[in-house]
XYZ file of C-alpha atoms in Angstrom:
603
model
C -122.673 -9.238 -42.597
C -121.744 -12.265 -44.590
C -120.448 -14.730 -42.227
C -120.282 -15.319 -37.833
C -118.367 -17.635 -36.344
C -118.707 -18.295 -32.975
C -115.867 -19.779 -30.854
C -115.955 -23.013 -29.230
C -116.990 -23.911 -25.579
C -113.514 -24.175 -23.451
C -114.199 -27.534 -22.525
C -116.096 -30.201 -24.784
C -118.744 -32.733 -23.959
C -117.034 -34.582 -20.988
C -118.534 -37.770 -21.918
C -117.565 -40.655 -24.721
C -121.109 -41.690 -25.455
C -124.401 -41.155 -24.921
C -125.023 -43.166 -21.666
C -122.152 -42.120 -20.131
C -124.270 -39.518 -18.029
C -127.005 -42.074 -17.246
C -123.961 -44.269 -16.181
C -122.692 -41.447 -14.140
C -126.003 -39.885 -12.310
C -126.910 -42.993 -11.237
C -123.745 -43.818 -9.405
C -123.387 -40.351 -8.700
C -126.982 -38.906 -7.329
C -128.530 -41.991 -7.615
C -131.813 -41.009 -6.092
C -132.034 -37.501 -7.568
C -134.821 -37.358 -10.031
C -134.684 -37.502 -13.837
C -137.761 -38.455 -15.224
C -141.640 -38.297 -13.554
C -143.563 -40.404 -15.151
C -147.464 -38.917 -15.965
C -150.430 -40.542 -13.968
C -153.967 -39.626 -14.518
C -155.734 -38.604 -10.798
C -159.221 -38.997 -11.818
C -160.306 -35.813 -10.271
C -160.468 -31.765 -11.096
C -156.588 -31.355 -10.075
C -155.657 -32.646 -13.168
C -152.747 -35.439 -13.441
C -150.052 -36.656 -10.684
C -146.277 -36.861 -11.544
C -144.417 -39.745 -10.191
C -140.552 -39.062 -10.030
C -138.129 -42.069 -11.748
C -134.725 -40.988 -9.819
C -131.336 -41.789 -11.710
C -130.752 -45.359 -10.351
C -134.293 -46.349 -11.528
C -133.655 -45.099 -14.942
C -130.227 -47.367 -15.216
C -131.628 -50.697 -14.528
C -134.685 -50.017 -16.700
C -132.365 -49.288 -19.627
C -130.184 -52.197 -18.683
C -133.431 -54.425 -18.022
C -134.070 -53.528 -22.072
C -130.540 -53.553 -23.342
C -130.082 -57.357 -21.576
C -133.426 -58.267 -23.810
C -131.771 -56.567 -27.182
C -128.391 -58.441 -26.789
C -130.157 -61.697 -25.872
C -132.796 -61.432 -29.294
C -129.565 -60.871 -31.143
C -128.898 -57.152 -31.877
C -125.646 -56.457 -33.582
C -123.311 -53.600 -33.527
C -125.181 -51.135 -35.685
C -128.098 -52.794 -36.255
C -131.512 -50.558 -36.551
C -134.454 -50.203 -34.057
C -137.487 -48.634 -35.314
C -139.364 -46.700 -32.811
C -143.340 -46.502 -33.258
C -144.758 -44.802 -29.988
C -146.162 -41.535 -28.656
C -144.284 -39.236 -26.572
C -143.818 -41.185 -22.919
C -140.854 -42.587 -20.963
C -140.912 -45.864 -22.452
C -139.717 -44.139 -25.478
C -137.043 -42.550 -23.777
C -136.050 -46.261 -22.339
C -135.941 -47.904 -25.428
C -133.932 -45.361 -27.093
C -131.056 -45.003 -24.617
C -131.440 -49.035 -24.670
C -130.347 -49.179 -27.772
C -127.519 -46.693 -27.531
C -126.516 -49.130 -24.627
C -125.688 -51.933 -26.929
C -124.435 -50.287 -29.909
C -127.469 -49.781 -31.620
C -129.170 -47.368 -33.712
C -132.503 -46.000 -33.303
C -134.806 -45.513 -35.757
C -137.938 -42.966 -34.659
C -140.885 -42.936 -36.585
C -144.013 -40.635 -36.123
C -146.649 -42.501 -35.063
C -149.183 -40.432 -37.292
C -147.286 -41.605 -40.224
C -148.898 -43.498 -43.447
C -148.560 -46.848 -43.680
C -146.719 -46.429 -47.402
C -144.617 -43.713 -45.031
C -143.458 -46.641 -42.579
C -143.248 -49.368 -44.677
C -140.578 -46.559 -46.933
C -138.648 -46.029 -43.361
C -138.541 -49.648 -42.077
C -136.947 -50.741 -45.696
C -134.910 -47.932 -46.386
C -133.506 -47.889 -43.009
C -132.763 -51.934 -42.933
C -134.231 -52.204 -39.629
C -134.053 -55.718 -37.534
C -136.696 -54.649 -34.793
C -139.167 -52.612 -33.700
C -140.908 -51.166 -30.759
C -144.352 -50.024 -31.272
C -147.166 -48.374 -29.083
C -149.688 -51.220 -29.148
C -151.444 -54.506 -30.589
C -152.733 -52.033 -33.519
C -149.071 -50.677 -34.470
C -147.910 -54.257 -34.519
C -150.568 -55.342 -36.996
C -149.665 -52.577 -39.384
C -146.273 -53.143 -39.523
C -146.830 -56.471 -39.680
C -148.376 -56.027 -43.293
C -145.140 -54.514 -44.177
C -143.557 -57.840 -44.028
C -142.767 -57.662 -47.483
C -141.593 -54.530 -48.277
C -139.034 -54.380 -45.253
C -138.011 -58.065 -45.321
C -135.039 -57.367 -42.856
C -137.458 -56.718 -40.133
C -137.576 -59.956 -37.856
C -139.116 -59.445 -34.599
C -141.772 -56.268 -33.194
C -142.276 -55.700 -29.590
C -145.480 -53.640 -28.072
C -145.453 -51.375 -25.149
C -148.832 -52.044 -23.907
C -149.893 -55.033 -23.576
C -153.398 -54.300 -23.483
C -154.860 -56.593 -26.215
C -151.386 -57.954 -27.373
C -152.277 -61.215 -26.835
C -150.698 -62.700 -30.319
C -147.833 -60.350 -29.877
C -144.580 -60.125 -27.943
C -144.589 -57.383 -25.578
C -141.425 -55.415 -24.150
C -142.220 -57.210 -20.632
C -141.248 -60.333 -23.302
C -138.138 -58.501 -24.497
C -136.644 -57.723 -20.687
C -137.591 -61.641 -19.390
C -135.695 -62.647 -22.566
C -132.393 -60.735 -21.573
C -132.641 -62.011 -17.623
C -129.702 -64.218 -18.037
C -127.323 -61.813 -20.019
C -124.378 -60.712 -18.351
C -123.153 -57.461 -16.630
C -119.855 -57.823 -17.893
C -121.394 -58.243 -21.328
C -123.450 -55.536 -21.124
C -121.067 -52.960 -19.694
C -118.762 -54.445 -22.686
C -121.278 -53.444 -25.565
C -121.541 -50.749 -24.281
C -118.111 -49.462 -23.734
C -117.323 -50.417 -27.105
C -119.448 -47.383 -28.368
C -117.571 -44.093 -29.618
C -118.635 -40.978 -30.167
C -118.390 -41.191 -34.106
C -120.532 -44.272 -34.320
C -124.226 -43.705 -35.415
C -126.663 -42.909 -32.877
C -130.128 -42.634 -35.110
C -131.507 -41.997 -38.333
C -134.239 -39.557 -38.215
C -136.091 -39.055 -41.502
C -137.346 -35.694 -42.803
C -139.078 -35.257 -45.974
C -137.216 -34.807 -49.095
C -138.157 -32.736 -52.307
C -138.985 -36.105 -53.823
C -141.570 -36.608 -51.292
C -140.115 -39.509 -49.778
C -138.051 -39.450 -46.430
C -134.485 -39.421 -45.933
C -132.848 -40.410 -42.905
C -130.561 -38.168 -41.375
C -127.347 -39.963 -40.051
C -126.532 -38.434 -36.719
C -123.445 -39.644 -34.160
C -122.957 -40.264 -30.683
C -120.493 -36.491 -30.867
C -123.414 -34.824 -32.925
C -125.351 -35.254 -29.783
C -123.218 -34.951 -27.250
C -121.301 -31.821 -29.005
C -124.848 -29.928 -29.475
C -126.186 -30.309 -26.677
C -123.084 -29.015 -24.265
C -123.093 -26.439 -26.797
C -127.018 -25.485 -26.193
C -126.870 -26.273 -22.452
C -123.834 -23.943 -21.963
C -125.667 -21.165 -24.245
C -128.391 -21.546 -22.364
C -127.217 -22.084 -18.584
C -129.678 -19.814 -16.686
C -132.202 -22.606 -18.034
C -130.230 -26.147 -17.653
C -128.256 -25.192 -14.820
C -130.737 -23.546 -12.638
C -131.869 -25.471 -9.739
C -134.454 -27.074 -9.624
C -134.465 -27.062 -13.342
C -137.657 -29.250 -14.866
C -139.350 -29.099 -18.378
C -142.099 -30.771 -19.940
C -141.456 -33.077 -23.209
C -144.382 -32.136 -25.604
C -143.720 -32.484 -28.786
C -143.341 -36.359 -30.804
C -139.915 -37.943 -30.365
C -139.420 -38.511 -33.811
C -138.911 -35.283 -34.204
C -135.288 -33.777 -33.573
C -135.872 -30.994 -30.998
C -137.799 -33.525 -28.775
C -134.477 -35.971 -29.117
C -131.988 -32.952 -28.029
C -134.623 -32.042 -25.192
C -134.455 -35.118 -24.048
C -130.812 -35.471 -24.454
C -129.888 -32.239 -23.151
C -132.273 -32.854 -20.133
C -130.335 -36.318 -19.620
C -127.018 -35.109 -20.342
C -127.747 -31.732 -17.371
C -129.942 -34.207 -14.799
C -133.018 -31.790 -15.584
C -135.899 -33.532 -14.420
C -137.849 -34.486 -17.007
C -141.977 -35.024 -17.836
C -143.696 -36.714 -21.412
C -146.729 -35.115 -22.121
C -148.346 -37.094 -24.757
C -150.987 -34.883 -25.794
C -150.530 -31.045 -26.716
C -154.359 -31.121 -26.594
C -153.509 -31.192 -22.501
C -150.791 -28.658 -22.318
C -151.935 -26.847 -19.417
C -153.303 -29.345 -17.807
C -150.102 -30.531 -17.943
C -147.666 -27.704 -17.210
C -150.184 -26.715 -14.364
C -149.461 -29.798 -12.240
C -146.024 -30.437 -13.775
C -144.742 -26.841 -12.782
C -141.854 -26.518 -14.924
C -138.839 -24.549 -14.614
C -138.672 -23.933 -18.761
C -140.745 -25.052 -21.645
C -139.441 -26.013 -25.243
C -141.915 -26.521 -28.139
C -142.339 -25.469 -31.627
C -144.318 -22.694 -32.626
C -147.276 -24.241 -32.668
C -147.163 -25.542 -28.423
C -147.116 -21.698 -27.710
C -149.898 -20.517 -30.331
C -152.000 -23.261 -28.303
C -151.449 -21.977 -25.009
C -152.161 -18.513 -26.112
C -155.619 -19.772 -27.665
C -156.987 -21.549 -24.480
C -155.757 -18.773 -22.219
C -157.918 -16.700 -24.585
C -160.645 -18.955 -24.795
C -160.768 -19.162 -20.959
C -161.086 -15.806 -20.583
C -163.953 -15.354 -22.892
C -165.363 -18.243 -21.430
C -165.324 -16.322 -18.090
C -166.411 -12.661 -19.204
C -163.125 -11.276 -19.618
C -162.474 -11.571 -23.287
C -162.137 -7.592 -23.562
C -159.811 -7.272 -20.673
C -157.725 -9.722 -22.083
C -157.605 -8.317 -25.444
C -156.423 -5.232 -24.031
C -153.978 -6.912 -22.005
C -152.417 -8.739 -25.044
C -152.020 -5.392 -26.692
C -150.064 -3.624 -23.531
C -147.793 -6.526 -23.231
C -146.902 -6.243 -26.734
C -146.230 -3.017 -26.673
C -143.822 -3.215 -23.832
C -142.125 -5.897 -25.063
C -141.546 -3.754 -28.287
C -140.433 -0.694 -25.842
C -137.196 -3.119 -25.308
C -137.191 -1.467 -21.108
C -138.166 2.157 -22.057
C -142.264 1.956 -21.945
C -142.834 5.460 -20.515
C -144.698 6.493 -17.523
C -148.238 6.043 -19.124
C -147.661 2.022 -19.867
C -145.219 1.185 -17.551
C -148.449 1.963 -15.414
C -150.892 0.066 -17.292
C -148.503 -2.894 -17.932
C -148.211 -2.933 -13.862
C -151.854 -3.275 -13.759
C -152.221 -6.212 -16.056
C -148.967 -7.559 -14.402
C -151.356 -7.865 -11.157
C -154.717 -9.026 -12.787
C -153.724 -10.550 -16.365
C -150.264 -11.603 -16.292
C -149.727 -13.164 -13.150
C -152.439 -15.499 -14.028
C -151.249 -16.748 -17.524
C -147.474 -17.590 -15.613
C -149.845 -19.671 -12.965
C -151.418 -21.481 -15.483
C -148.421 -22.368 -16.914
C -147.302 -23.739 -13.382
C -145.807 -20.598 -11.446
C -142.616 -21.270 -12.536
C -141.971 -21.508 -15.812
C -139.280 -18.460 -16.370
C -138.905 -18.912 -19.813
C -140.052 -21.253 -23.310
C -137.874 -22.118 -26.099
C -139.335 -22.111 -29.855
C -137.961 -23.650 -32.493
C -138.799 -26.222 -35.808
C -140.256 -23.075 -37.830
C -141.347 -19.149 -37.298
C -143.124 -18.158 -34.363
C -143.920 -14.615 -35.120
C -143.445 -11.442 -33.717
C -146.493 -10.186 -31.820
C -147.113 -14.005 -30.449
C -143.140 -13.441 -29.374
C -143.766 -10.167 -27.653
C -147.048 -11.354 -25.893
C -145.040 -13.921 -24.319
C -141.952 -11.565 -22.992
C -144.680 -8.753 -22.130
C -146.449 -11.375 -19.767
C -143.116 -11.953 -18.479
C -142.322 -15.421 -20.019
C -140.046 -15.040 -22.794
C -139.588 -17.626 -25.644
C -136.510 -17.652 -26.865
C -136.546 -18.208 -30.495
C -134.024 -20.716 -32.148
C -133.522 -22.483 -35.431
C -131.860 -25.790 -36.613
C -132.745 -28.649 -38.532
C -132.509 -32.225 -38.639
C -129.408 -32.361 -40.855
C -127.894 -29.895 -37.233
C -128.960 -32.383 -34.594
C -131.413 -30.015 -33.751
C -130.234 -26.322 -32.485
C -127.868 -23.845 -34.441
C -129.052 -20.707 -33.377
C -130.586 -19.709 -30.429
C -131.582 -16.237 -28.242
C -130.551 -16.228 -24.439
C -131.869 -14.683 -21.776
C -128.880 -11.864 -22.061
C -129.212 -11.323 -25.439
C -133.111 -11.789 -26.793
C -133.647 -9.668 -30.257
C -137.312 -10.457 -31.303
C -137.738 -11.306 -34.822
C -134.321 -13.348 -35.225
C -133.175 -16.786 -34.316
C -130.464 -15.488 -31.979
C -126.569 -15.976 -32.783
C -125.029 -19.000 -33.654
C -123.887 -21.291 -30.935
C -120.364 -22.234 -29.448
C -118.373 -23.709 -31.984
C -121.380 -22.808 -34.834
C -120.499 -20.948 -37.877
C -123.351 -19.115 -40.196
C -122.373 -18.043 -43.162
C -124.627 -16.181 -46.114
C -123.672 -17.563 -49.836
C -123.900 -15.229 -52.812
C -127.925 -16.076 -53.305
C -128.324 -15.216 -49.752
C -128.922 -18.632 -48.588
C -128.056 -19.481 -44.829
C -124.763 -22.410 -44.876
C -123.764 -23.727 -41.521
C -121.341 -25.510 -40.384
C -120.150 -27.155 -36.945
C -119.443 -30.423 -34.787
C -123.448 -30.922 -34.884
C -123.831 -31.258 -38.967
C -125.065 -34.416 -39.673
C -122.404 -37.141 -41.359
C -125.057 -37.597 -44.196
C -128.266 -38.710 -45.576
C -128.872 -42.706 -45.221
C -129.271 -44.693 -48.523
C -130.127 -48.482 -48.049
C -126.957 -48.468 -46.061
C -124.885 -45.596 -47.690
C -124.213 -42.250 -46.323
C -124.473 -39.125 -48.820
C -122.588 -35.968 -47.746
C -124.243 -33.240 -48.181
C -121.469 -30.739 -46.911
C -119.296 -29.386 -49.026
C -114.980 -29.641 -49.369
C -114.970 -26.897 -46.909
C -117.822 -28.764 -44.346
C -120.545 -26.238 -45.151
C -124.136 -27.411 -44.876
C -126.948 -25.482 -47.131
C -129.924 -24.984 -45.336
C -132.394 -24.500 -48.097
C -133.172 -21.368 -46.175
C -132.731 -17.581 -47.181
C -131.371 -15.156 -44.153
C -129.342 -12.466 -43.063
C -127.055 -12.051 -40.231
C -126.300 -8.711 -38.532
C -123.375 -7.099 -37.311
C -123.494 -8.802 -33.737
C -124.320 -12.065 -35.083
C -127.940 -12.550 -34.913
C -129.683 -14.323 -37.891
C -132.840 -13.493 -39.397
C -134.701 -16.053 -41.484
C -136.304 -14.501 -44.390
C -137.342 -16.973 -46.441
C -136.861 -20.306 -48.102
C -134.524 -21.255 -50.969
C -135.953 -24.731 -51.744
C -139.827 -25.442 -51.615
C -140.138 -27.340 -48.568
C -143.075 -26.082 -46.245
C -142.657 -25.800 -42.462
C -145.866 -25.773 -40.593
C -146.477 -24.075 -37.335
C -146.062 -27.367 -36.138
C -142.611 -27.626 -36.954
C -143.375 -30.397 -39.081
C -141.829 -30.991 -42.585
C -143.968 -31.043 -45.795
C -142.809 -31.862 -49.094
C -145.500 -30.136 -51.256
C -144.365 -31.627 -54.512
C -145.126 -35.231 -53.508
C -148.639 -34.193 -52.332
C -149.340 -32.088 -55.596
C -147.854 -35.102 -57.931
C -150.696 -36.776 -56.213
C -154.196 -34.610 -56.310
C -152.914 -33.879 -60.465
C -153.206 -37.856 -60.869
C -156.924 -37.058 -60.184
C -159.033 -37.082 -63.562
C -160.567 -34.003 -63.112
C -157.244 -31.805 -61.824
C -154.927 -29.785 -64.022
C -152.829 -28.009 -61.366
C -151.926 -27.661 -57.483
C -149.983 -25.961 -55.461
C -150.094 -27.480 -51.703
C -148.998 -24.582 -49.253
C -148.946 -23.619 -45.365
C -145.661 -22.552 -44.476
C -145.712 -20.612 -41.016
C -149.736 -21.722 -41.175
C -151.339 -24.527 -38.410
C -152.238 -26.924 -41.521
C -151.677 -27.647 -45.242
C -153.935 -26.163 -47.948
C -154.062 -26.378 -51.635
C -154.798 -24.171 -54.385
C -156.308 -26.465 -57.274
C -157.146 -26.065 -60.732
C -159.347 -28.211 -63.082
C -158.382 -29.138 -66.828
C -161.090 -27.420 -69.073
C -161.768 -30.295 -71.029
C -162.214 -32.907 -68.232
C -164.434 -30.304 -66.593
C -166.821 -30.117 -69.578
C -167.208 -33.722 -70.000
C -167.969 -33.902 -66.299
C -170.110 -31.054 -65.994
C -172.638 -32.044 -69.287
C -173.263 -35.065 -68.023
C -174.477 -33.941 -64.655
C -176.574 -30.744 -66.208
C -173.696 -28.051 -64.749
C -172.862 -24.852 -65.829
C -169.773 -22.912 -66.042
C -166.943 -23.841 -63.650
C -166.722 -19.502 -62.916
C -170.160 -20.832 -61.192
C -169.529 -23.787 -59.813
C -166.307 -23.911 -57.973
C -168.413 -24.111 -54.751
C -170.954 -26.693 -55.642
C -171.169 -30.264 -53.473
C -170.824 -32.491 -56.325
C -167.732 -30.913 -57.728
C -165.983 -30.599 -54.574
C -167.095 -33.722 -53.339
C -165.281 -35.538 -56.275
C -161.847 -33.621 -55.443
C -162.346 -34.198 -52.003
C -161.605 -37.975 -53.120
C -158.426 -36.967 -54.762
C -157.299 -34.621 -51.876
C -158.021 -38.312 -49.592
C -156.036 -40.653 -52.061
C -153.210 -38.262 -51.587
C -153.362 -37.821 -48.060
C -153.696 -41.346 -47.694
C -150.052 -41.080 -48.625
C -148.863 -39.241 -45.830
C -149.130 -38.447 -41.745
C -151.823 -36.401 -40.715
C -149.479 -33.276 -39.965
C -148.842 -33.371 -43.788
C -152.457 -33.525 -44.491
C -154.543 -31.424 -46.970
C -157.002 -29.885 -44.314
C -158.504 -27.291 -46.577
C -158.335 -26.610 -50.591
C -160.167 -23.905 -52.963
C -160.894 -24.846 -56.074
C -160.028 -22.044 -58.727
C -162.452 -20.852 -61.694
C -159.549 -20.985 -64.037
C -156.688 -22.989 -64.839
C -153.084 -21.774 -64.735
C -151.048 -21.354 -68.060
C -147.838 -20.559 -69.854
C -149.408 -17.525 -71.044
C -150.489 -16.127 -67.448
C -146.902 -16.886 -65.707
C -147.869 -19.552 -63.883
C -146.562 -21.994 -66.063
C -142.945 -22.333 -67.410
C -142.727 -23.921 -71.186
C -142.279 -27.632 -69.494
C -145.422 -26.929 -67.365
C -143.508 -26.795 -64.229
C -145.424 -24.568 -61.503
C -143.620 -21.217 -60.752
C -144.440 -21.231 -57.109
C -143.686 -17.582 -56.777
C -145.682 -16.143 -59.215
C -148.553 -18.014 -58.101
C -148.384 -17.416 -54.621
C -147.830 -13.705 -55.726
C -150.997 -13.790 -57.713
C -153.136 -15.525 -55.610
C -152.193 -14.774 -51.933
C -155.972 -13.549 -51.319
C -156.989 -17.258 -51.677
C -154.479 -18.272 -49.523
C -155.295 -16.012 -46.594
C -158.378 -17.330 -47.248
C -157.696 -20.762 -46.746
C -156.239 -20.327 -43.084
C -158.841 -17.751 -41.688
């Protein structure tokens, strides 16, 4: 099938902008909860959550609006955000939607070259950063984003020489309510909510323009799709992931938007910790949240004797999954018996009542995706990107095919083009890259966005993602990698001919390098080495690319990192198909060629 359109929700987004629902709860169900706010207990429970109920949530958004309008904010004007996932985040951000604003996230493992590139191409006045240490980087940006003028911190812990956001709300004390509810009023849905940056081919970020109805549009759409999860009662999930990146916006949005109480958990490192005390109702993460969880669980269970048993276990769920309700006396028996001593324990340590997990930001893979619905939590696998506020596809919990992204949603068409590439198009599709304050369509006369991905789409609907048209890499992680900016880097190096930076689908980056024969020689006779066929593993050699491999990851955020590289015996040429006659790296062929090495690298 070439093309699926599906049709539009009966009723659009019922609100204008996108505090109309924090408006609206609060006066509403004003002490229902929204948010609980993570506090560490000290002791072997693990963490307390402290509910923030609707009413709360309004007048600490307003507290931070008042500041914004008093320091000066204009219509339109951009706020960079430099923080970790927690509910300040969340404040700010809405904050800034209050007044008219635009928000500006940026990952707080970004490079400082990274930052400085955001905060200048994005023209932002302010900024909101995590601590003293944030504000002291971007304070060396001065020059290079000379429209920033003032940077609040969050925590004031050693912020002494620096204005804090406690600064920032004692600033706006005097502002108006009728001047506040006027700002904010004054918003529509087609002005510009944020500009999130994702990496570009060049290597350097572009910010994705994305409206008050991009938001509000995809997440009804999502929501509605996925009902038995937003509407249920009751309904709670767990924020995990970085709030720069898109699905963590629409999460939080959508969680807004519904009244789903919401949690920020910082650090993935904590997960179950986390979900154990949090006990949520749903989980959404990228692939790489679940492959986590699935690695303690299994590490716990070694840790405790039952490594085997678990094993075995892992194997029967999958293969009931895959039985799609027809397992067959034999192991619908054996998957009972796990159910009672395996299963049962994985959904408690993911709280008790978490009935399902949403995936999405890259590939999760089929047997982790069968584990999952075997153990009787299924993750529902979606896809989207930036440039679609987040979600275009998605699997419900009607209509779950393994091994796809699911259908497209309300008011979503997918369409493949004559080189099979997947083209979307719908209400969420971004207006348009950000430029030093132009906006570049990307869509074409007919509003179709190219995804840069290759897929298929079946006769019900459901897409399949079988590749990728354009050479950006998606980790496991969900986060964006631009391998040509990274590779332009490590060949700078003296000794390095060639590079190809991969990890697509993989936990980390890793590169494939080559040396130039030449440079080699030189550097081997004057150190007494051999042959590079020899020497490809020795501590000198390796120790001088390792300072390449640094200089370039200096570049970037530590997602985007080189983690691992191999170091090849020889050097890729015209002659071998590696090369084409400008010297530009045919990425197939050598991933073709060398794909041992590559395993290699991620085992």
């Amino acid at each position: 099938m070439r093309e699926y359109a599906a049709p539009p929700i009966p009723q659009a987004s019922p609100w204008s902008r996108l505090t109309d629902p924090v408006v609206a709860h609060a006066e509403q169900q004003p002490e229902a909860p929204q948010f609980a706010l993570r506090v560490a207990s000290g002791d072997e429970d693990g963490p307390r959550w402290e509910d923030v109920d609707n009413a709360a949530f309004r007048t600490r958004v307003e507290e931070v609006a008042r500041g914004l309008l008093a320091a000066g904010l204009r219509v339109a004007d951009r706020v960079a955000l430099l923080a970790r996932t927690r509910l300040e985040w969340t404040v700010v951000d809405y904050a800034i939607w209050w007044v008219g604003g635009v928000s500006v996230p940026v990952y707080a493992t970004s490079s400082d070259e990274q930052v400085a590139w955001i905060l200048s191409d994005s023209g932002c006045r302010f900024a909101v950063v995590e601590d003293a240490s944030y504000a002291a980087r971007v304070a060396g940006m001065r020059a290079s984003a000379p429209d920033l003028e003032q940077v609040w911190v969050i925590d004031e812990a050693g912020a002494s020489d620096a204005s804090t956001l406690r600064d920032l709300v004692e600033r706006g004390e005097d502002v108006g309510v009728d001047d506040l509810e006027h700002r904010r009023t004054a918003v529509g849905r087609d002005d510009v909510a944020t500009l999130i940056y994702t990496s570009g081919t060049t290597g350097q970020p572009k910010g994705c323009v994305l409206t008050h109805a991009n938001f509000l549009d995809g997440c009804e759409a999502t929501a509605t799709e996925l009902d038995e999860l937003f509407g249920a009662e009751g309904a709670a999930t767990l924020l995990v992931l970085p709030l720069a990146h898109v699905f963590a916006r629409i999460i939080q949005v959508g969680a807004v938007n519904r009244g789903v109480r919401l949690g920020h958990a910082p650090d993935p490192r904590r997960f179950l910790a986390d979900v154990a005390t949090f006990r949520p109702t749903f989980v959404l993460g990228v692939p790489r949240v679940f492959e986590n969880a699935f690695t303690q669980l299994s590490q716990e269970a070694a840790a405790s004797g039952r490594a085997r048993g678990f094993e075995r276990a892992v194997e029967v769920a999958i293969a009931h999954s895959r039985s799609e309700g027809r397992p067959g006396r034999v192991l619908g028996a054996r998957h009972s018996y796990y159910d009672r001593t395996v299963y049962r324990r994985i959904r408690e340590a993911l709280g008790g009542a978490c009935a399902f997990g949403i995936s999405g930001g890259a590939p999760l893979g089929d047997r982790l995706s069968h584990f999952f619905r075997g153990a009787g939590v299924p993750i529902l696998e979606g896809y989207g990107l930036t440039e679609t506020t987040g979600a275009s596809t998605v699997n419900t919990p009607d209509n779950h095919r393994v091994g796809t992204v699911g259908r497209p949603l309300p008011g979503t068409a997918a369409r493949i083009d004559e080189n099979g590439e997947l083209l979307l198009r719908g209400p969420h599709v971004m207006r348009g890259y950000w430029s030093h304050g132009d906006v570049e369509p990307v869509t074409d006369d007919r509003g179709w966005l190219a995804t840069g991905d290759l897929a298929e789409i079946d006769a019900e609907g459901f897409v399949r993602v079988t590749g990728r048209a354009k050479e950006m890499i998606v980790t496991a992680g969900g986060k964006n990698v631009s391998p040509g900016h990274l590779e332009e880097r490590i060949r700078s190096g003296a000794l390095v001919s060639q590079c190809l930076v991969v990890g697509d689908g993989q936990p980390f980056v890793g590169a494939l390098i080559t040396l130039d024969p030449d440079a080699y020689g030189a550097w081997a006779k004057s150190r007494g080495k051999g042959p590079l066929r020899s020497h490809t593993q020795d501590a000198d050699l390796r120790a001088e690319i390792q300072k390449v491999v640094d200089k370039a990851n200096a570049t970037v955020s530590q997602a985007e990192s080189i983690r691992r590289f191999e170091i090849l015996a020889a050097d890729w040429t015209e002659d071998s198909g590696a090369l084409t006659a400008s010297r530009k790296l045919r990425r197939n062929v050598v991933v073709r060629e060398f794909r041992r090495e590559i395993r290699e690298l991620f085992q």
